[in-house]
Coordinates of C-alpha atoms in Angstrom, one line a residue:
M218 CA -6.1 -8.0 -5.2
I219 CA -1.8 -7.9 -5.1
L220 CA -0.3 -4.5 -6.4
D221 CA 3.7 -5.1 -6.7
N222 CA 5.1 -1.7 -6.6
R223 CA 8.7 -3.2 -6.5
G224 CA 11.4 -1.3 -8.5
L225 CA 9.2 1.6 -8.7
E226 CA 11.0 5.3 -7.5
P227 CA 8.7 7.7 -5.1
P228 CA 6.2 8.7 -5.0
N229 CA 4.9 6.1 -8.0
P230 CA 4.0 3.2 -5.4
M231 CA 1.9 5.6 -3.4
M232 CA 0.4 7.0 -6.5
R233 CA -0.4 3.5 -8.1
T234 CA -2.1 2.4 -4.5
L235 CA -4.2 5.5 -3.6
Q236 CA -5.5 4.9 -7.6
A237 CA -6.1 1.2 -7.0
L238 CA -7.8 2.2 -3.6
E239 CA -10.5 4.3 -5.1
R240 CA -11.6 1.5 -7.0
L241 CA -11.9 -1.1 -4.3
E242 CA -15.1 -1.6 -2.7
K243 CA -15.9 -1.0 0.9
G244 CA -14.5 -4.1 3.1
H245 CA -12.6 -5.3 0.6
S246 CA -8.9 -5.8 0.7
L247 CA -5.6 -4.6 -1.3
K248 CA -2.2 -6.0 -0.8
I249 CA 0.7 -4.0 -2.1
I250 CA 4.6 -5.3 -2.2
N251 CA 6.9 -2.2 -1.6
D252 CA 10.4 -2.1 -1.5
R253 CA 10.8 -0.1 1.4
R254 CA 8.0 0.7 4.2
P255 CA 5.5 3.6 2.8
M256 CA 6.0 5.9 5.8
F257 CA 4.3 8.9 3.6
L258 CA 1.3 6.3 2.7
Y259 CA 0.6 5.3 6.1
E260 CA -0.3 9.3 6.9
Q261 CA -2.7 9.3 3.9
L262 CA -4.0 5.8 4.9
D263 CA -4.4 7.0 8.5
E264 CA -6.5 10.3 7.3
L265 CA -9.0 8.4 5.0
G266 CA -9.3 6.0 7.6
Y267 CA -8.2 2.8 5.9
K268 CA -6.9 -0.1 8.5
H269 CA -3.3 -1.6 7.7
T270 CA -0.9 -4.4 8.5
T271 CA 2.7 -4.7 6.9
E272 CA 4.7 -7.7 7.2
P273 CA 8.2 -7.5 6.4
N274 CA 9.5 -10.1 3.6
E275 CA 12.5 -12.2 3.3
D276 CA 14.0 -10.2 -0.1
G277 CA 13.7 -7.0 2.1
S278 CA 10.5 -5.7 0.8
F279 CA 7.2 -5.1 2.5
T280 CA 3.7 -6.5 2.4
I281 CA 1.0 -4.0 3.3
E282 CA -2.6 -5.3 3.3
I283 CA -4.8 -2.3 3.5
T284 CA -8.8 -2.4 4.3
K285 CA -10.9 -0.5 2.8

């Protein structure tokens, strides 16, 4: 599942991501694309026990893969 958050103002990308993660089954992954690194989201993911990796994209955005 891919969630494109580009063009959204904070905190909308984080809110959309957390809502999508609630529906995600354990062991599955969600990829999100953000205009910037989601520093506050990382804190939430760590607290909730999600694994995540971040890759920069050529257009300056970031793809974050989150595993539940």
